[in-house]
Amino acid sequence: MLTCIYAKVYIRCTNTLVIQITLLTFADLNRSNIVELLKKGPKSVREIVNALSISQSHVFRHLRILSEAGIVRSRSKAQLRIYLSLKRSRSF
């Protein structure tokens, strides 16, 4: 709870859209876990589902949010869609 309050105060003080999107994106533990998993290498949705024990629909939803925030990207490999974590181009 304290982290949530701190994040809201930080967002209000900085008023920077990039920081707001990043903090709100990582507010969910599953999204943070997905990014940590993708840092180890590219993964398919099936591999993410098996590693994190969450439903496929939840993984797709989290990957969509991460992709829209520019944190992960995907590429096609035959019938599969492989997700990769983006390298950090800036630090906060």
Coordinates of C-alpha atoms in Angstrom, one line a residue:
M1 CA 0.0 0.0 0.0
L2 CA 2.8 2.4 0.9
T3 CA 4.4 1.8 -2.5
C4 CA 1.1 2.6 -4.3
I5 CA 0.8 5.9 -2.3
Y6 CA 4.4 6.8 -3.1
A7 CA 3.9 6.0 -6.8
K8 CA 0.8 8.3 -6.9
V9 CA 2.7 11.2 -5.2
Y10 CA 5.7 10.6 -7.5
I11 CA 3.4 10.7 -10.6
R12 CA 1.7 13.9 -9.4
C13 CA 5.1 15.6 -8.7
T14 CA 6.8 14.7 -11.9
N15 CA 3.9 15.0 -14.2
T16 CA 5.8 13.1 -16.8
L17 CA 3.8 10.8 -19.1
V18 CA 6.5 8.3 -19.7
I19 CA 7.1 7.7 -16.0
Q20 CA 3.3 7.5 -15.4
I21 CA 2.9 4.8 -18.0
T22 CA 5.9 2.8 -16.8
L23 CA 4.8 2.9 -13.2
L24 CA 1.2 2.0 -13.9
T25 CA 2.4 -0.8 -16.3
F26 CA 4.6 -2.4 -13.6
A27 CA 1.9 -2.0 -10.9
D28 CA 0.7 -5.5 -11.6
L29 CA 2.9 -8.3 -10.2
N30 CA 2.2 -10.6 -13.2
R31 CA 3.5 -8.0 -15.7
S32 CA 6.6 -7.5 -13.6
N33 CA 7.1 -11.3 -13.6
I34 CA 6.6 -11.5 -17.3
V35 CA 9.3 -8.9 -18.0
E36 CA 11.7 -10.6 -15.6
L37 CA 11.1 -13.9 -17.5
L38 CA 11.6 -12.2 -20.9
K39 CA 14.9 -10.7 -19.7
K40 CA 16.2 -14.3 -19.7
G41 CA 15.4 -14.7 -23.4
P42 CA 12.5 -14.8 -25.9
K43 CA 9.5 -16.8 -24.9
S44 CA 6.3 -18.0 -26.5
V45 CA 2.9 -17.4 -24.7
R46 CA 2.9 -21.2 -23.9
E47 CA 6.3 -20.9 -22.2
I48 CA 5.1 -17.9 -20.2
V49 CA 1.9 -19.7 -19.1
N50 CA 3.8 -22.7 -18.0
A51 CA 6.5 -20.7 -16.1
L52 CA 4.0 -18.4 -14.3
S53 CA 1.0 -20.7 -13.9
I54 CA -1.5 -18.1 -15.0
S55 CA -4.1 -18.5 -17.7
Q56 CA -3.3 -17.9 -21.4
S57 CA -5.9 -15.1 -21.6
H58 CA -4.3 -13.3 -18.7
V59 CA -0.9 -13.6 -20.3
F60 CA -2.2 -12.2 -23.6
R61 CA -3.8 -9.3 -21.8
H62 CA -0.6 -8.5 -19.9
L63 CA 1.5 -8.8 -23.0
R64 CA -0.8 -6.4 -24.9
I65 CA -0.4 -3.8 -22.1
L66 CA 3.4 -4.3 -22.0
S67 CA 3.5 -4.0 -25.8
E68 CA 1.4 -0.9 -25.9
A69 CA 3.8 0.7 -23.3
G70 CA 6.8 -0.2 -25.4
I71 CA 8.3 -2.6 -22.9
V72 CA 8.0 -5.8 -24.9
R73 CA 7.8 -6.5 -28.6
S74 CA 6.9 -9.6 -30.5
R75 CA 8.0 -11.4 -33.7
S76 CA 6.5 -14.2 -35.6
K77 CA 8.2 -17.6 -35.9
A78 CA 6.2 -20.0 -38.0
Q79 CA 2.8 -20.3 -36.3
L80 CA 4.1 -18.9 -33.0
R81 CA 4.4 -15.4 -31.7
I82 CA 7.6 -14.9 -29.7
Y83 CA 7.8 -12.1 -27.1
L84 CA 11.0 -10.3 -26.2
S85 CA 11.9 -7.7 -23.6
L86 CA 13.1 -4.4 -25.0
K87 CA 16.5 -3.1 -23.9
R88 CA 16.3 -0.1 -21.7
S89 CA 17.2 3.0 -23.7
R90 CA 16.8 5.5 -20.9
S91 CA 17.0 5.4 -17.1
F92 CA 14.8 7.3 -14.7

